[in-house]
Coordinates of N, CA and C in Angstrom, one line a residue:
Chain Q
X1 N 9.9 14.8 10.6 CA 8.9 14.3 9.8 C 9.3 12.9 9.2
X2 N 8.3 12.3 8.5 CA 8.6 11.0 7.9 C 8.8 11.1 6.4
X3 N 9.8 10.4 5.9 CA 10.0 10.5 4.5 C 10.7 9.2 4.0
X4 N 10.3 8.7 2.9 CA 10.9 7.6 2.2 C 11.2 8.1 0.8
X5 N 12.4 8.2 0.4 CA 12.8 8.7 -0.8 C 13.3 7.6 -1.8
X6 N 12.8 7.7 -3.0 CA 13.2 6.8 -4.1 C 13.5 7.6 -5.3
X7 N 14.3 7.0 -6.3 CA 14.4 7.7 -7.6 C 13.0 7.7 -8.3
X8 N 12.7 8.7 -9.0 CA 11.4 8.8 -9.6 C 11.2 7.8 -10.8
X9 N 12.3 7.6 -11.5 CA 12.2 6.8 -12.7 C 13.6 6.1 -13.0
X10 N 13.5 4.9 -13.5 CA 14.6 4.1 -13.9 C 14.3 3.4 -15.2
X11 N 15.2 3.4 -16.1 CA 15.1 2.8 -17.4 C 16.2 1.7 -17.6
X12 N 15.8 0.5 -18.0 CA 16.8 -0.5 -18.2 C 16.3 -1.4 -19.4
X13 N 17.3 -2.2 -19.9 CA 16.9 -3.0 -21.1 C 16.6 -4.4 -20.6
X14 N 15.8 -5.1 -21.4 CA 15.4 -6.5 -21.1 C 16.7 -7.3 -20.8
X15 N 16.6 -8.2 -19.8 CA 17.7 -9.0 -19.5 C 18.7 -8.4 -18.5
X16 N 18.7 -7.1 -18.3 CA 19.6 -6.5 -17.5 C 19.3 -6.6 -16.0
X17 N 20.1 -6.0 -15.1 CA 19.9 -6.0 -13.7 C 19.6 -4.5 -13.3
X18 N 18.7 -4.3 -12.4 CA 18.4 -2.9 -12.0 C 18.3 -2.9 -10.5
X19 N 18.7 -1.8 -9.9 CA 18.6 -1.6 -8.4 C 17.8 -0.4 -8.1
X20 N 16.8 -0.5 -7.3 CA 16.0 0.7 -6.9 C 16.3 0.9 -5.4
X21 N 16.8 2.1 -5.1 CA 17.1 2.5 -3.8 C 16.0 3.1 -3.0
X22 N 16.1 3.0 -1.7 CA 15.1 3.7 -0.8 C 15.8 4.1 0.4
X23 N 15.7 5.4 0.8 CA 16.2 5.9 2.0 C 15.0 6.3 2.8
X24 N 15.1 6.1 4.1 CA 13.9 6.4 4.9 C 14.3 7.1 6.2
X25 N 13.3 7.9 6.6 CA 13.4 8.6 7.9 C 12.0 8.5 8.5
X26 N 11.8 7.7 9.5 CA 10.5 7.5 10.1 C 10.6 7.5 11.6
X27 N 9.5 7.7 12.3 CA 9.5 7.8 13.7 C 9.8 6.5 14.4
X28 N 9.4 5.4 13.7 CA 9.7 4.0 14.2 C 10.1 3.2 13.0
X29 N 10.8 2.1 13.3 CA 11.1 1.2 12.2 C 11.1 -0.2 12.7
X30 N 10.3 -1.1 11.9 CA 10.3 -2.5 12.3 C 10.7 -3.3 11.1
X31 N 10.4 -2.8 9.9 CA 10.8 -3.6 8.7 C 10.5 -2.8 7.4
X32 N 11.1 -3.2 6.3 CA 10.9 -2.5 5.0 C 10.4 -3.5 4.0
X33 N 9.3 -3.1 3.4 CA 8.6 -4.0 2.4 C 8.8 -3.3 1.0
X34 N 8.6 -4.1 0.0 CA 8.6 -3.6 -1.4 C 7.3 -4.1 -2.0
X35 N 6.7 -3.2 -2.8 CA 5.4 -3.5 -3.5 C 5.6 -3.1 -4.9
X36 N 5.0 -3.9 -5.8 CA 4.9 -3.6 -7.2 C 3.5 -3.1 -7.6
X37 N 3.4 -2.1 -8.5 CA 2.1 -1.7 -8.9 C 2.1 -1.4 -10.4
X38 N 1.4 -2.2 -11.1 CA 1.2 -1.9 -12.6 C 0.2 -0.8 -12.7
X39 N 0.2 0.0 -13.8 CA -0.7 1.1 -14.1 C -2.1 0.7 -13.8
X40 N -2.8 1.4 -13.0 CA -4.2 1.2 -12.7 C -4.5 0.0 -11.8
X41 N -3.4 -0.7 -11.3 CA -3.6 -1.9 -10.6 C -3.4 -1.7 -9.1
X42 N -3.5 -2.8 -8.3 CA -3.3 -2.8 -6.9 C -1.8 -3.0 -6.6
X43 N -1.3 -2.5 -5.5 CA 0.0 -2.9 -5.1 C 0.1 -4.3 -4.7
X44 N 1.1 -5.0 -5.1 CA 1.3 -6.4 -4.7 C 2.6 -6.6 -4.1
X45 N 2.6 -7.4 -3.0 CA 3.8 -7.6 -2.2 C 4.9 -8.3 -2.9
X46 N 6.2 -7.8 -2.8 CA 7.3 -8.5 -3.4 C 8.3 -9.1 -2.3
X47 N 8.6 -8.3 -1.3 CA 9.6 -8.7 -0.4 C 9.6 -7.9 0.9
X48 N 10.3 -8.5 1.9 CA 10.3 -7.8 3.2 C 11.6 -8.1 3.9
X49 N 12.2 -7.1 4.5 CA 13.4 -7.2 5.3 C 13.1 -6.6 6.7
X50 N 13.3 -7.4 7.7 CA 13.3 -6.9 9.1 C 14.7 -6.7 9.7
X51 N 15.6 -7.6 9.1 CA 17.0 -7.6 9.6 C 17.9 -7.2 8.5
X52 N 19.1 -6.7 8.9 CA 20.1 -6.3 7.9 C 20.5 -7.5 7.0
X53 N 20.7 -7.2 5.7 CA 21.1 -8.3 4.8 C 20.3 -8.4 3.6
X54 N 20.5 -9.4 2.9 CA 19.8 -9.7 1.6 C 18.8 -10.8 1.7
X55 N 17.6 -10.5 1.1 CA 16.6 -11.6 1.0 C 16.4 -11.8 -0.5
X56 N 16.4 -13.1 -0.8 CA 16.3 -13.4 -2.3 C 15.0 -14.2 -2.5
X57 N 14.2 -13.7 -3.5 CA 13.0 -14.4 -3.9 C 13.0 -14.5 -5.4
X58 N 13.5 -15.5 -6.0 CA 13.5 -15.7 -7.4 C 14.4 -14.6 -8.1
X59 N 13.8 -13.9 -9.0 CA 14.5 -12.8 -9.7 C 14.7 -11.6 -8.9
X60 N 13.9 -11.5 -7.8 CA 13.9 -10.3 -7.0 C 14.7 -10.5 -5.7
X61 N 15.5 -9.5 -5.3 CA 16.2 -9.6 -4.0 C 16.0 -8.2 -3.4
X62 N 16.0 -8.2 -2.0 CA 15.9 -6.9 -1.3 C 16.9 -6.9 -0.2
X63 N 17.5 -5.7 0.0 CA 18.6 -5.5 0.9 C 18.2 -4.5 1.9
X64 N 18.6 -4.6 3.1 CA 18.4 -3.6 4.2 C 19.6 -3.4 5.0
X65 N 19.9 -2.1 5.3 CA 20.9 -1.7 6.2 C 20.2 -0.7 7.2
X66 N 19.9 -1.2 8.4 CA 19.2 -0.4 9.4 C 20.0 0.8 9.9
X67 N 21.4 0.5 10.0 CA 22.2 1.6 10.5 C 22.3 2.8 9.5
X68 N 22.1 2.5 8.2 CA 22.1 3.5 7.2 C 20.7 4.0 6.8
X69 N 19.7 3.4 7.4 CA 18.3 3.7 7.0 C 18.1 3.6 5.5
X70 N 18.5 2.5 5.0 CA 18.6 2.4 3.5 C 18.3 0.9 3.1
X71 N 17.6 0.8 2.0 CA 17.4 -0.5 1.4 C 17.3 -0.4 -0.1
X72 N 17.4 -1.5 -0.7 CA 17.2 -1.5 -2.2 C 16.5 -2.8 -2.6
X73 N 15.9 -2.7 -3.8 CA 15.3 -3.8 -4.5 C 16.1 -4.1 -5.7
X74 N 16.5 -5.3 -5.9 CA 17.3 -5.7 -7.0 C 16.5 -6.6 -7.9
X75 N 16.3 -6.2 -9.2 CA 15.6 -7.0 -10.1 C 16.6 -7.6 -11.2
X76 N 16.6 -8.9 -11.3 CA 17.5 -9.5 -12.3 C 16.8 -10.0 -13.5
X77 N 17.5 -10.2 -14.5 CA 16.9 -10.8 -15.8 C 15.6 -10.1 -16.1
X78 N 15.7 -8.8 -16.3 CA 14.5 -8.0 -16.5 C 13.7 -8.5 -17.6
X79 N 12.4 -8.4 -17.5 CA 11.5 -8.8 -18.5 C 10.5 -7.6 -18.7
X80 N 9.9 -7.5 -19.9 CA 9.1 -6.4 -20.2 C 7.9 -6.3 -19.2
X81 N 7.5 -7.4 -18.7 CA 6.4 -7.3 -17.7 C 6.8 -6.7 -16.4
X82 N 8.1 -6.5 -16.2 CA 8.5 -5.9 -15.0 C 8.3 -4.3 -15.0
X83 N 8.0 -3.8 -16.2 CA 7.7 -2.4 -16.2 C 6.5 -2.1 -15.3
X84 N 6.7 -1.3 -14.3 CA 5.7 -1.0 -13.3 C 6.3 0.1 -12.4
X85 N 5.5 0.5 -11.4 CA 6.0 1.3 -10.3 C 6.4 0.4 -9.1
X86 N 7.4 0.8 -8.4 CA 7.9 0.0 -7.3 C 8.0 0.9 -6.1
X87 N 7.4 0.5 -5.0 CA 7.3 1.3 -3.8 C 8.0 0.6 -2.6
X88 N 8.8 1.3 -1.9 CA 9.3 0.8 -0.6 C 8.2 1.2 0.4
X89 N 8.1 0.5 1.5 CA 7.1 0.9 2.5 C 7.7 0.4 3.9
X90 N 7.6 1.3 4.8 CA 8.1 1.0 6.2 C 7.0 0.6 7.1
X91 N 7.3 -0.5 7.8 CA 6.4 -0.9 8.9 C 7.0 -0.3 10.2
X92 N 6.3 0.6 10.8 CA 6.9 1.3 11.9 C 6.9 0.6 13.2
X93 N 6.1 -0.3 13.4 CA 6.1 -1.0 14.7 C 5.2 -2.2 14.7
X94 N 5.2 -2.9 15.8 CA 4.4 -4.1 16.0 C 3.3 -3.8 17.0
X95 N 2.1 -3.8 16.6 CA 1.0 -3.5 17.6 C 0.0 -4.6 17.5
X96 N -0.8 -4.7 18.5 CA -1.9 -5.6 18.4 C -3.0 -5.3 17.4
X97 N -2.9 -4.1 16.9 CA -4.0 -3.7 16.0 C -3.6 -3.6 14.6
X98 N -2.6 -4.3 14.2 CA -2.2 -4.2 12.8 C -1.1 -3.2 12.6
X99 N -0.5 -3.2 11.4 CA 0.6 -2.4 11.1 C 0.4 -1.6 9.8
X100 N 0.3 -0.4 10.0 CA 0.2 0.4 8.8 C 1.5 0.4 8.0
X101 N 1.4 0.7 6.7 CA 2.6 0.8 5.9 C 2.7 2.3 5.5
X102 N 3.9 2.8 5.6 CA 4.2 4.2 5.1 C 4.9 4.0 3.8
X103 N 4.4 4.4 2.7 CA 4.9 4.2 1.4 C 5.9 5.3 1.0
X104 N 6.9 4.9 0.2 CA 7.8 5.8 -0.4 C 7.1 6.5 -1.6
X105 N 7.9 7.3 -2.3 CA 7.5 8.1 -3.4 C 7.3 7.3 -4.7
X106 N 7.9 6.1 -4.7 CA 7.7 5.3 -5.9 C 8.7 5.5 -7.0
X107 N 9.1 4.4 -7.6 CA 10.0 4.5 -8.8 C 9.3 3.8 -9.9
X108 N 9.2 4.5 -11.0 CA 8.7 4.0 -12.2 C 9.8 3.3 -13.0
X109 N 9.7 2.0 -13.2 CA 10.7 1.3 -14.0 C 10.2 1.0 -15.4
X110 N 11.0 1.4 -16.4 CA 10.6 1.2 -17.8 C 11.7 0.2 -18.3
X111 N 11.2 -0.9 -18.8 CA 12.1 -1.9 -19.4 C 11.9 -1.9 -20.9
X112 N 13.0 -1.7 -21.6 CA 13.0 -1.5 -23.0 C 13.7 -2.7 -23.7
X113 N 13.4 -2.9 -25.0 CA 14.0 -4.0 -25.7 C 15.4 -3.7 -26.0
Chain V
X1 N -7.2 -18.8 -5.8 CA -6.6 -18.1 -4.7 C -7.4 -17.0 -4.1
X2 N -7.6 -16.9 -2.8 CA -8.4 -15.9 -2.2 C -7.9 -14.5 -2.5
X3 N -8.8 -13.5 -2.7 CA -8.4 -12.2 -3.0 C -9.4 -11.2 -2.3
X4 N -8.9 -10.0 -2.1 CA -9.7 -8.9 -1.6 C -10.5 -8.3 -2.8
X5 N -11.8 -8.1 -2.6 CA -12.6 -7.5 -3.6 C -13.2 -6.1 -3.2
X6 N -13.4 -5.3 -4.1 CA -13.9 -3.9 -3.8 C -15.0 -3.6 -4.8
X7 N -16.0 -2.9 -4.3 CA -17.1 -2.3 -5.2 C -17.4 -0.9 -4.7
X8 N -17.8 0.0 -5.6 CA -17.7 -0.2 -7.1 C -16.3 0.0 -7.6
X9 N -16.0 -0.3 -8.8 CA -14.7 0.0 -9.3 C -14.5 1.5 -9.6
X10 N -15.6 2.2 -9.9 CA -15.5 3.6 -10.2 C -16.8 4.2 -9.6
X11 N -16.6 5.3 -8.9 CA -17.7 6.1 -8.3 C -17.5 7.5 -8.6
X12 N -18.6 8.1 -9.2 CA -18.6 9.5 -9.5 C -19.6 10.2 -8.6
X13 N -19.3 11.3 -8.0 CA -20.2 11.9 -7.0 C -20.1 13.4 -7.1
X14 N -21.1 14.1 -6.6 CA -21.0 15.5 -6.5 C -20.4 15.9 -5.2
X15 N -19.7 17.0 -5.2 CA -19.1 17.6 -4.0 C -20.2 17.7 -2.9
X16 N -19.9 17.3 -1.7 CA -20.9 17.4 -0.6 C -21.7 16.2 -0.4
X17 N -21.7 15.3 -1.3 CA -22.5 14.0 -1.2 C -21.7 13.0 -0.4
X18 N -22.5 12.1 0.2 CA -21.9 11.0 0.9 C -21.6 9.8 0.0
X19 N -20.5 9.1 0.2 CA -20.2 7.9 -0.6 C -19.8 6.8 0.4
X20 N -20.1 5.6 0.0 CA -19.7 4.4 0.8 C -18.9 3.5 -0.2
X21 N -17.7 3.2 0.2 CA -16.9 2.3 -0.6 C -16.9 1.0 0.2
X22 N -17.0 -0.1 -0.6 CA -17.2 -1.4 0.0 C -16.0 -2.3 -0.3
X23 N -15.7 -3.2 0.6 CA -14.6 -4.1 0.5 C -15.0 -5.4 1.1
X24 N -14.5 -6.5 0.5 CA -14.7 -7.8 1.2 C -13.2 -8.3 1.3
X25 N -12.7 -8.3 2.6 CA -11.3 -8.8 2.8 C -11.3 -10.3 2.7
X26 N -10.1 -10.9 2.6 CA -9.9 -12.3 2.6 C -10.5 -12.9 3.9
X27 N -11.1 -14.0 3.7 CA -12.0 -14.5 4.8 C -11.3 -14.8 6.1
X28 N -10.1 -15.3 6.2 CA -9.5 -15.6 7.4 C -8.6 -14.5 7.9
X29 N -8.6 -13.4 7.3 CA -7.8 -12.2 7.8 C -8.5 -11.5 8.9
X30 N -7.7 -10.9 9.7 CA -8.2 -10.2 10.9 C -7.9 -8.7 11.0
X31 N -7.0 -8.3 10.1 CA -6.6 -6.9 10.1 C -7.0 -6.3 8.8
X32 N -7.6 -5.1 8.8 CA -8.1 -4.5 7.6 C -7.7 -3.0 7.6
X33 N -7.4 -2.6 6.3 CA -6.8 -1.3 6.1 C -7.5 -0.6 5.0
X34 N -7.5 0.8 5.0 CA -7.8 1.6 3.9 C -6.7 2.5 3.6
X35 N -6.3 2.6 2.3 CA -5.3 3.5 1.8 C -5.9 4.2 0.6
X36 N -5.3 5.4 0.3 CA -5.7 6.1 -0.9 C -4.5 6.5 -1.7
X37 N -4.7 6.7 -3.0 CA -3.6 7.1 -3.9 C -4.2 8.1 -4.8
X38 N -3.8 9.4 -4.7 CA -4.1 10.4 -5.6 C -3.3 10.1 -6.9
X39 N -3.9 10.4 -8.0 CA -3.3 10.1 -9.3 C -1.9 10.5 -9.4
X40 N -1.0 9.6 -9.7 CA 0.4 9.9 -9.9 C 1.2 10.0 -8.6
X41 N 0.6 9.8 -7.5 CA 1.3 10.0 -6.2 C 1.5 8.7 -5.5
X42 N 2.0 8.8 -4.3 CA 2.3 7.6 -3.5 C 1.0 7.1 -2.8
X43 N 1.0 5.9 -2.4 CA -0.1 5.3 -1.6 C 0.0 5.9 -0.2
X44 N -1.1 6.3 0.4 CA -1.2 6.9 1.7 C -2.1 6.1 2.6
X45 N -1.6 5.9 3.8 CA -2.4 5.1 4.8 C -3.6 6.0 5.3
X46 N -4.7 5.4 5.5 CA -5.9 6.2 6.1 C -6.2 5.6 7.5
X47 N -6.4 4.3 7.5 CA -6.9 3.7 8.8 C -6.7 2.2 8.8
X48 N -6.5 1.7 10.0 CA -6.4 0.3 10.2 C -7.5 -0.1 11.2
X49 N -8.0 -1.4 11.1 CA -9.1 -1.8 11.9 C -8.9 -3.2 12.3
X50 N -9.1 -3.5 13.6 CA -8.9 -4.8 14.1 C -9.9 -5.0 15.3
X51 N -10.4 -6.2 15.4 CA -11.3 -6.6 16.5 C -12.5 -5.6 16.6
X52 N -13.0 -5.2 15.5 CA -14.2 -4.3 15.4 C -13.9 -2.9 15.9
X53 N -12.7 -2.5 15.9 CA -12.4 -1.1 16.2 C -11.2 -0.5 15.5
X54 N -11.2 0.8 15.3 CA -10.1 1.4 14.7 C -8.8 1.3 15.6
X55 N -7.7 0.8 15.0 CA -6.5 0.6 15.8 C -5.6 1.8 15.5
X56 N -5.6 2.4 14.4 CA -4.8 3.5 14.0 C -5.4 4.3 12.9
X57 N -5.2 5.6 12.9 CA -5.7 6.4 11.7 C -4.7 7.5 11.5
X58 N -4.7 8.0 10.2 CA -3.8 9.1 9.9 C -4.5 10.4 10.0
X59 N -3.7 11.5 9.7 CA -4.2 12.8 9.8 C -5.3 13.0 8.7
X60 N -5.2 12.3 7.6 CA -6.2 12.4 6.5 C -7.5 12.0 7.0
X61 N -7.6 11.0 7.8 CA -8.8 10.4 8.3 C -9.5 11.2 9.3
X62 N -10.1 12.3 8.9 CA -10.7 13.3 9.8 C -12.2 12.9 10.1
X63 N -13.0 13.8 10.6 CA -14.3 13.4 11.1 C -15.3 13.1 9.9
X64 N -14.8 13.5 8.7 CA -15.7 13.2 7.5 C -15.6 11.7 7.1
X65 N -14.6 11.0 7.7 CA -14.4 9.6 7.3 C -14.9 8.7 8.5
X66 N -15.4 7.5 8.1 CA -15.7 6.5 9.1 C -15.6 5.1 8.4
X67 N -15.3 4.1 9.3 CA -15.3 2.8 8.8 C -16.2 1.9 9.6
X68 N -16.6 0.8 9.0 CA -17.5 -0.1 9.6 C -17.3 -1.5 9.1
X69 N -17.5 -2.5 10.0 CA -17.6 -3.9 9.5 C -19.0 -4.3 9.9
X70 N -20.0 -4.1 9.0 CA -21.4 -4.3 9.3 C -21.8 -5.8 9.5
X71 N -21.0 -6.7 8.9 CA -21.3 -8.1 9.1 C -20.0 -8.8 9.0
X72 N -20.0 -10.1 8.9 CA -18.8 -10.9 9.0 C -17.9 -10.9 7.8
X73 N -18.4 -10.2 6.7 CA -17.5 -10.2 5.5 C -17.2 -8.8 4.9
X74 N -18.1 -7.9 5.1 CA -17.8 -6.6 4.5 C -17.1 -5.6 5.4
X75 N -16.3 -4.7 4.8 CA -15.6 -3.6 5.5 C -15.8 -2.4 4.6
X76 N -16.4 -1.3 5.2 CA -16.8 -0.2 4.4 C -16.0 1.1 4.9
X77 N -15.8 2.0 3.9 CA -15.3 3.3 4.2 C -16.4 4.3 3.7
X78 N -16.8 5.2 4.7 CA -17.8 6.2 4.3 C -17.1 7.6 4.4
X79 N -17.4 8.4 3.4 CA -17.0 9.8 3.4 C -18.3 10.5 3.4
X80 N -18.5 11.3 4.5 CA -19.8 11.9 4.7 C -20.1 13.1 3.7
X81 N -19.2 13.9 3.5 CA -19.4 15.1 2.7 C -18.2 15.3 1.8
X82 N -18.3 14.7 0.6 CA -17.0 14.7 -0.2 C -16.6 16.0 -0.7
X83 N -15.2 16.1 -0.8 CA -14.6 17.4 -1.3 C -13.9 17.0 -2.6
X84 N -13.6 18.0 -3.4 CA -12.9 17.8 -4.6 C -11.6 17.0 -4.4
X85 N -10.9 17.4 -3.3 CA -9.6 16.7 -3.0 C -9.7 15.3 -2.5
X86 N -10.9 14.8 -2.3 CA -11.1 13.4 -2.0 C -11.0 12.5 -3.2
X87 N -10.9 13.1 -4.4 CA -10.8 12.3 -5.6 C -9.5 11.6 -5.6
X88 N -9.6 10.3 -5.7 CA -8.4 9.4 -5.6 C -8.8 8.0 -5.8
X89 N -7.8 7.1 -5.9 CA -8.1 5.6 -5.9 C -8.0 5.2 -4.4
X90 N -9.0 4.5 -4.0 CA -9.1 4.0 -2.6 C -8.9 2.5 -2.6
X91 N -7.8 2.1 -1.9 CA -7.5 0.6 -1.8 C -7.9 0.1 -0.4
X92 N -8.5 -1.0 -0.4 CA -8.7 -1.8 0.8 C -7.6 -2.9 0.9
X93 N -7.2 -3.2 2.1 CA -6.2 -4.2 2.2 C -6.5 -5.0 3.5
X94 N -5.9 -6.2 3.5 CA -6.1 -7.1 4.7 C -4.9 -8.0 4.9
X95 N -4.7 -8.4 6.1 CA -3.8 -9.5 6.4 C -4.2 -10.2 7.6
X96 N -3.5 -11.4 7.8 CA -4.0 -12.3 8.8 C -3.5 -11.9 10.2
X97 N -2.3 -11.4 10.2 CA -1.7 -11.1 11.5 C -0.5 -10.2 11.4
X98 N 0.1 -9.9 12.5 CA 1.2 -9.0 12.4 C 2.6 -9.6 12.6
X99 N 2.6 -11.0 12.6 CA 3.9 -11.7 12.7 C 4.4 -11.9 11.3
X100 N 5.6 -12.3 11.2 CA 6.2 -12.6 9.9 C 6.4 -11.3 9.0
X101 N 6.0 -11.4 7.8 CA 6.4 -10.3 6.9 C 5.3 -9.2 6.7
X102 N 4.2 -9.4 7.5 CA 3.2 -8.3 7.4 C 2.6 -8.1 6.0
X103 N 2.7 -9.1 5.1 CA 2.2 -8.9 3.8 C 0.8 -8.5 3.8
X104 N 0.5 -7.4 3.2 CA -0.9 -6.9 3.1 C -1.4 -7.2 1.6
X105 N -2.6 -7.7 1.6 CA -3.2 -8.0 0.3 C -4.2 -6.9 -0.1
X106 N -3.9 -6.3 -1.2 CA -4.7 -5.2 -1.6 C -5.8 -5.6 -2.6
X107 N -6.9 -4.9 -2.5 CA -8.0 -5.1 -3.5 C -7.7 -4.2 -4.7
X108 N -8.5 -4.4 -5.8 CA -8.3 -3.7 -7.0 C -8.5 -2.2 -7.0
X109 N -9.2 -1.7 -5.9 CA -9.4 -0.3 -5.7 C -10.7 0.2 -6.2
X110 N -11.1 1.3 -5.7 CA -12.3 2.1 -6.2 C -11.8 3.5 -6.6
X111 N -12.0 3.8 -7.8 CA -11.6 5.2 -8.2 C -12.8 6.1 -7.9
X112 N -12.5 7.1 -7.0 CA -13.6 8.0 -6.6 C -13.3 9.4 -7.3
X113 N -14.3 9.8 -8.1 CA -14.2 11.1 -8.7 C -15.2 12.0 -8.1
X114 N -14.8 13.2 -7.6 CA -15.7 14.1 -7.0 C -15.7 15.3 -7.9
X115 N -17.0 15.7 -8.3 CA -17.1 16.8 -9.3 C -17.6 18.0 -8.6

């Protein structure tokens, strides 16, 4: 079966660094994305890794290890507005018809003062 | 900045009724998707659509569901006979192509409540 596991909840203080892990087991794998979702809102794209290693985009970085079927999202200099749910999502293949995303269970991040 | 729009924002219907959820993807995008999210749960893929046909669908997308691109701008999801368990937030998404990071742009969603 397919599964993407994440911690259900993480709490951190403003200004800190937090890491959200994702382990996946899918029938195919082409890349790992991260999406942020505020309560009642739409998922918004944060980052994508197709190759092993670290991708940095401002305060957010994402890491992938294909051999370990593992990735993480690193959020630095946490701000209150970062309080949201974070989902990893696997892109299973490249087809001419588009690429569905298989989402993880989601991690609710709470940033405290 | 271009964005995906969805209407209505909230739809309440009786079990067994048909509903049509509407989406306007970003204008130069070619690939369209529907996802759903039951309250408090993860986002689940329903269907992808490209070149006027379904390219992939999930087990959730059974015969009660259909999609259509009736004109050059709208993309619709129809549920023929709604069930209680269809209550969820339905998100439309689109992207330009499958190269690069496959970033999908999500609309604000339609909250469907089946009574």
